[in-house]
XYZ file of C-alpha atoms in Angstrom:
426
model
C 11.508 16.897 -38.737
C 13.473 18.752 -36.095
C 14.649 21.650 -38.267
C 11.293 22.048 -39.979
C 9.512 22.571 -36.677
C 11.699 25.407 -35.452
C 9.961 28.185 -37.359
C 7.245 28.325 -34.691
C 9.617 28.518 -31.741
C 9.289 31.703 -29.684
C 12.608 32.549 -28.074
C 13.015 34.819 -25.087
C 13.550 38.458 -26.196
C 16.529 38.734 -23.879
C 18.549 35.548 -24.186
C 20.862 34.907 -21.208
C 24.551 35.588 -21.706
C 26.747 32.564 -20.994
C 30.492 32.589 -20.327
C 32.316 31.986 -23.617
C 33.887 28.702 -22.501
C 30.924 27.403 -20.488
C 29.721 23.818 -20.697
C 26.024 24.282 -21.440
C 23.267 22.005 -20.173
C 19.749 22.442 -21.514
C 16.453 22.070 -19.643
C 12.813 22.028 -20.660
C 10.478 22.987 -17.811
C 6.830 24.059 -17.455
C 7.121 27.763 -16.643
C 3.593 28.479 -17.918
C 0.377 26.547 -18.386
C -1.274 23.999 -16.105
C 1.998 22.718 -14.588
C 3.636 26.125 -14.137
C 3.709 25.865 -10.341
C 6.614 23.411 -10.478
C 8.802 24.835 -13.265
C 10.594 27.629 -11.407
C 11.238 25.416 -8.379
C 12.922 22.751 -10.517
C 15.025 25.376 -12.289
C 16.151 26.756 -8.927
C 17.401 23.280 -7.983
C 19.434 23.079 -11.186
C 20.819 26.600 -10.778
C 21.881 25.673 -7.255
C 23.692 22.619 -8.624
C 25.444 24.801 -11.216
C 26.598 27.187 -8.479
C 27.876 24.331 -6.318
C 29.700 22.670 -9.225
C 31.359 25.894 -10.329
C 32.423 26.606 -6.751
C 34.032 23.147 -6.868
C 36.100 24.072 -9.931
C 33.777 23.291 -12.823
C 35.210 21.238 -15.674
C 38.938 21.900 -15.273
C 38.152 25.553 -14.661
C 35.434 25.853 -17.295
C 32.112 26.818 -15.708
C 28.915 24.885 -16.145
C 25.837 26.834 -17.204
C 22.243 26.114 -18.113
C 19.773 27.300 -20.738
C 16.113 26.734 -19.898
C 13.130 26.738 -22.231
C 9.423 26.699 -21.442
C 7.331 23.630 -22.306
C 4.180 25.731 -21.713
C 2.756 22.506 -20.204
C 1.854 21.684 -23.801
C 2.842 18.770 -26.034
C 2.959 20.785 -29.270
C 4.660 23.922 -27.935
C 6.885 21.852 -25.680
C 8.143 19.766 -28.588
C 9.051 22.921 -30.491
C 11.099 24.098 -27.520
C 12.818 20.730 -27.129
C 13.791 20.802 -30.779
C 15.105 24.322 -30.286
C 17.354 23.110 -27.477
C 18.837 20.477 -29.769
C 19.034 22.330 -33.089
C 19.186 26.053 -32.256
C 20.948 26.015 -28.886
C 22.998 22.970 -29.963
C 22.743 21.518 -26.460
C 24.424 18.128 -26.027
C 23.042 17.421 -22.537
C 19.286 17.798 -22.024
C 17.504 17.606 -18.669
C 13.790 16.854 -18.766
C 11.093 17.218 -19.849
C 8.575 16.528 -17.101
C 5.983 15.415 -19.643
C 6.113 11.728 -20.636
C 4.766 12.257 -24.145
C 7.347 14.949 -24.887
C 10.200 12.708 -23.749
C 8.983 9.992 -26.100
C 8.482 12.423 -28.989
C 12.046 13.746 -28.821
C 13.783 10.373 -28.441
C 14.316 9.856 -32.223
C 16.202 13.171 -32.395
C 18.267 12.392 -29.298
C 19.186 9.076 -30.884
C 19.928 10.498 -34.351
C 22.149 13.247 -32.917
C 23.668 10.903 -30.299
C 22.867 13.390 -27.522
C 22.399 12.711 -23.807
C 19.055 13.085 -22.012
C 18.693 13.052 -18.229
C 15.146 12.270 -17.067
C 14.605 13.235 -13.399
C 10.784 13.472 -13.587
C 8.433 10.981 -11.952
C 6.543 10.506 -15.232
C 9.601 10.014 -17.433
C 9.339 7.050 -19.806
C 10.969 3.764 -18.891
C 14.642 3.399 -19.819
C 14.234 -0.267 -20.776
C 15.975 -0.365 -24.116
C 19.492 -0.811 -25.408
C 20.632 1.693 -28.036
C 23.868 2.154 -29.955
C 23.217 5.906 -30.320
C 21.944 8.410 -27.776
C 22.020 8.080 -24.001
C 19.147 8.171 -21.520
C 19.074 7.982 -17.728
C 15.992 7.810 -15.519
C 16.381 8.937 -11.896
C 12.955 8.629 -10.230
C 11.292 5.281 -9.468
C 9.600 3.480 -12.334
C 5.876 2.595 -12.406
C 7.037 -0.938 -11.529
C 8.462 0.269 -8.191
C 5.423 2.466 -7.506
C 2.988 -0.358 -8.273
C 4.973 -2.770 -6.088
C 4.912 -0.405 -3.099
C 1.194 0.365 -3.481
C 0.329 -3.334 -3.719
C 2.440 -4.210 -0.666
C 0.811 -1.447 1.355
C -2.664 -2.711 0.433
C -1.801 -6.323 1.323
C -0.252 -5.294 4.653
C -3.445 -3.367 5.432
C -5.450 -6.568 4.986
C -7.099 -5.457 1.752
C -8.171 -8.376 -0.455
C -9.783 -6.533 -3.413
C -8.719 -3.418 -5.350
C -9.434 -1.599 -8.579
C -8.292 1.656 -10.189
C -9.594 4.918 -11.583
C -6.763 5.977 -13.850
C -6.001 8.601 -16.476
C -5.112 7.227 -19.906
C -1.739 8.981 -20.155
C 1.323 6.728 -20.313
C 2.508 7.290 -16.760
C -0.718 6.920 -14.790
C -1.876 4.030 -16.980
C 1.434 2.270 -16.290
C 1.198 2.880 -12.520
C -2.336 1.457 -12.572
C -1.297 -1.616 -14.575
C 1.732 -2.351 -12.386
C -0.312 -1.950 -9.193
C -2.886 -4.443 -10.418
C -0.237 -6.930 -11.595
C 1.657 -6.844 -8.296
C -1.549 -7.097 -6.266
C -2.540 -10.252 -8.163
C 0.979 -11.672 -7.698
C 0.540 -11.100 -3.943
C -2.674 -13.157 -4.123
C -5.095 -10.258 -4.080
C -8.076 -9.881 -6.412
C -8.566 -7.045 -8.902
C -12.126 -5.891 -9.598
C -13.211 -4.036 -12.770
C -11.295 -0.776 -13.193
C -12.107 2.445 -15.027
C -10.005 4.761 -17.214
C -10.694 8.321 -18.289
C -9.301 11.088 -20.462
C -7.981 14.142 -18.640
C -9.690 17.420 -19.432
C -13.284 16.176 -19.351
C -15.932 18.570 -17.984
C -17.167 16.039 -15.439
C -16.117 12.636 -14.123
C -19.284 11.763 -12.214
C -20.116 8.680 -14.278
C -16.492 7.468 -14.137
C -16.422 7.839 -10.353
C -19.673 5.910 -9.991
C -18.413 3.119 -12.264
C -15.081 2.845 -10.402
C -16.672 2.715 -6.938
C -19.626 0.488 -7.852
C -17.658 -2.810 -7.406
C -17.047 -1.785 -3.765
C -13.347 -2.679 -3.836
C -11.376 -2.544 -0.608
C -9.313 0.265 -2.142
C -9.554 2.206 -5.410
C -6.289 3.658 -6.698
C -6.702 7.190 -8.038
C -3.917 7.554 -10.613
C -4.013 11.017 -12.161
C -2.327 14.405 -12.153
C -3.411 17.019 -9.575
C -5.514 19.240 -11.878
C -7.762 16.365 -12.948
C -7.712 14.633 -9.560
C -8.929 17.796 -7.819
C -12.052 17.779 -10.013
C -12.601 14.078 -9.325
C -12.178 14.481 -5.562
C -14.524 17.501 -5.496
C -17.247 15.632 -7.401
C -16.700 12.554 -5.233
C -17.102 14.665 -2.078
C -20.358 16.155 -3.366
C -21.653 12.627 -4.060
C -21.264 11.664 -0.396
C -17.705 10.226 -0.406
C -18.413 6.545 -1.101
C -15.522 4.072 -1.331
C -11.923 4.350 -0.151
C -8.955 5.717 -2.129
C -5.300 4.921 -2.563
C -3.418 7.886 -4.022
C -0.870 7.732 -6.833
C 2.552 9.424 -6.555
C 1.672 12.410 -8.753
C -0.905 13.447 -6.156
C 1.611 14.379 -3.506
C 1.341 17.999 -4.597
C 0.183 21.130 -2.800
C -1.806 21.981 -5.935
C -4.119 19.067 -5.145
C -4.763 20.087 -1.533
C -5.366 23.687 -2.559
C -8.148 22.741 -4.974
C -10.229 20.147 -3.103
C -12.791 20.552 -0.286
C -11.046 21.035 3.044
C -10.203 17.743 4.741
C -11.790 15.598 2.040
C -8.719 13.365 1.642
C -7.564 13.362 5.258
C -6.648 9.825 6.318
C -6.009 8.468 2.823
C -2.663 6.918 1.882
C -0.299 7.174 -1.049
C 3.293 6.447 -2.019
C 5.931 8.546 -3.745
C 9.726 8.383 -4.213
C 11.640 8.104 -0.960
C 14.198 10.876 -0.426
C 16.076 8.863 2.202
C 19.400 7.433 1.081
C 19.589 3.662 0.988
C 22.257 3.813 3.706
C 19.781 5.737 5.906
C 17.293 2.841 5.817
C 17.246 -0.522 7.528
C 14.848 -3.458 7.492
C 13.541 -3.710 11.072
C 11.285 -6.748 10.629
C 12.003 -8.926 7.601
C 8.789 -10.958 7.907
C 6.598 -7.857 8.048
C 8.947 -5.901 5.756
C 9.008 -3.062 8.270
C 11.509 -0.360 7.320
C 12.982 2.481 9.361
C 14.673 5.389 7.576
C 16.215 8.635 8.737
C 15.805 11.814 6.681
C 18.907 13.791 7.605
C 20.243 13.955 4.035
C 16.986 15.264 2.563
C 16.627 17.740 5.430
C 20.124 19.069 4.738
C 19.248 19.690 1.092
C 15.993 21.403 2.011
C 17.944 23.699 4.350
C 20.552 24.425 1.650
C 17.896 25.133 -0.988
C 15.823 27.332 1.329
C 18.806 29.386 2.428
C 19.668 30.084 -1.218
C 16.131 30.870 -2.394
C 14.749 33.140 0.338
C 13.101 30.463 2.443
C 11.370 28.651 -0.412
C 11.308 24.873 0.027
C 12.179 22.475 -2.817
C 9.491 20.218 -4.234
C 10.435 16.533 -3.836
C 11.144 16.359 -7.590
C 13.639 19.224 -7.233
C 16.008 16.896 -5.345
C 16.223 14.706 -8.468
C 16.775 17.709 -10.771
C 19.700 18.877 -8.655
C 21.162 15.377 -8.864
C 20.622 15.194 -12.615
C 22.902 18.184 -13.154
C 25.581 16.817 -10.813
C 25.571 13.350 -12.388
C 26.196 14.833 -15.830
C 29.022 16.993 -14.485
C 30.626 14.066 -12.682
C 30.599 12.013 -15.875
C 32.197 14.821 -17.892
C 34.882 15.566 -15.291
C 35.832 11.884 -14.956
C 35.936 11.403 -18.734
C 38.190 14.452 -19.120
C 40.529 13.088 -16.445
C 40.762 9.554 -17.797
C 40.656 10.115 -21.570
C 41.774 13.707 -22.044
C 38.458 14.858 -23.521
C 34.772 14.927 -22.773
C 32.631 12.439 -24.714
C 30.916 13.753 -27.836
C 28.505 10.813 -27.707
C 25.471 10.674 -25.438
C 25.715 6.891 -25.532
C 29.301 7.044 -24.237
C 28.409 9.493 -21.454
C 25.633 7.221 -20.239
C 28.086 4.320 -20.000
C 30.539 6.487 -18.010
C 27.888 7.593 -15.499
C 26.765 3.977 -15.033
C 30.388 2.945 -14.466
C 30.952 5.666 -11.882
C 27.893 4.611 -9.913
C 28.908 0.984 -9.565
C 28.342 -0.204 -5.952
C 32.022 -1.052 -5.389
C 33.175 2.553 -5.913
C 33.681 4.942 -3.000
C 30.920 7.440 -2.257
C 30.943 11.147 -3.115
C 28.317 13.340 -1.462
C 26.481 16.351 -2.860
C 27.456 18.127 0.372
C 31.157 18.080 -0.510
C 31.366 18.494 -4.265
C 34.789 20.125 -3.947
C 36.295 16.848 -2.697
C 34.204 14.835 -5.145
C 35.384 16.822 -8.154
C 39.001 16.699 -6.971
C 38.799 12.906 -6.761
C 37.270 12.619 -10.218
C 39.936 14.916 -11.680
C 42.495 12.527 -10.208
C 40.849 9.695 -12.137
C 39.214 8.089 -9.095
C 35.795 6.586 -9.898
C 33.212 7.771 -7.377
C 29.529 6.942 -7.040
C 27.124 9.688 -6.112
C 25.102 10.075 -2.919
C 22.829 12.884 -3.971
C 20.062 15.070 -2.661
C 17.468 12.414 -3.559
C 19.237 9.035 -3.623
C 22.388 6.965 -3.735
C 22.595 6.116 -7.404
C 23.004 2.704 -8.965
C 21.858 2.150 -12.541
C 20.743 -0.907 -14.449
C 22.145 -1.646 -17.892
C 19.552 0.606 -19.539
C 20.312 3.648 -17.383
C 17.396 3.432 -14.933
C 18.215 4.127 -11.291
C 17.480 1.255 -8.910
C 15.111 2.044 -6.040
C 14.803 -0.113 -2.956
C 12.282 1.885 -0.902
C 9.244 4.067 -1.570
C 7.867 6.667 0.828
C 4.402 6.024 2.269
C 2.418 9.086 3.313
C -1.018 10.204 4.402
C -2.926 13.472 4.555
C -3.752 14.985 7.937
C -5.382 18.395 8.431
C -4.719 19.159 4.758
C -1.006 18.464 5.174
C 1.136 15.636 3.787
C 2.627 13.493 6.556
C 5.385 10.936 5.939
C 4.957 7.417 7.323
C 7.231 4.371 7.342
C 8.739 3.613 3.900
C 7.728 0.540 1.902
C 10.411 -1.806 0.476
C 10.411 -2.518 -3.250
C 11.014 -6.273 -3.285
C 8.731 -7.428 -6.103
C 10.356 -9.743 -8.621
C 10.973 -8.633 -12.194
C 10.736 -10.774 -15.303
C 14.474 -10.408 -15.991
């Protein structure tokens, strides 16, 4: 299937030249199409990580490098480019894609080739499976964590009924389902919800159906392009009801395409960029959390100084970390076994081992010391630009806090984080 699909792949006319002995990482990003606004920013984060790693000595002197391909924000064209990374570029370490359906579509090839796939994106599929071939790691919070934080916020606000207006894609449907499940577990009541297919010409009837039950809050779970149409039509209708906003909606693209001030005062949650060590539970009964943001601010300053004042998107913090985590695993494997793992499954196990809580911490801000320690065979866990990493047995990063935010004067404003303390079925 993989090789047969490559005839339609359009490669760049001027392919980048990589150092002959470079360790190549591959990335699939949306440089064109509906999600193009984010692609270059995420690539800049990865290029910055490559520069920092090479300045820290690379892999025993061998430089790291990256080859990026364009998903075109399209499932069909994006799959062709993913297959090209695996079969034409022969990349063993893939970062991305952003699109959930593409990540699922490529998983049989990753497994068959026993490659490694790092998934930093918010909408990446769950890493809840054990495999003997292939390795996957998920860095951003799962829909479970998002749904838990949204439900806790609603309960703490005194809301007793909710429903959702959610897109039918895997990610937003999962966020909606988890939110409803957690809200019921917290003794709230879920009223009839509504789903829709993205790309419709109008959502007027869907909006009316979702707001008709008069729920205390209606979760809008969608991507910015669709949500901007929904919010515009909702504003024209007189702005009935009250929204909660899903994590994908913390995007400047949403604010730029809705009536001015229409969402001011509404709340949402998204991944917290505060390290776990920067947060403390102030009031256990009320689950009040206080976090500092010095680590995230330092990365923003570093990124902006490198890229002419441009600020990183929140997701860019995770993409930087994805590159570093792969490098740390390879450097440690080389030091302890004499070679880098040829198996994606083996690399995943090494990265999980390194990020065990009992290991000493290595910071993104001093990769030179971190790499020196790993080359000496010292296991080190990573405190990155987005999080302190600790993985479950499937390769999903554990998240303990989510960031609550609101919109004020058409600007996103961070509020107190929300703890993720909902119980799992495990």
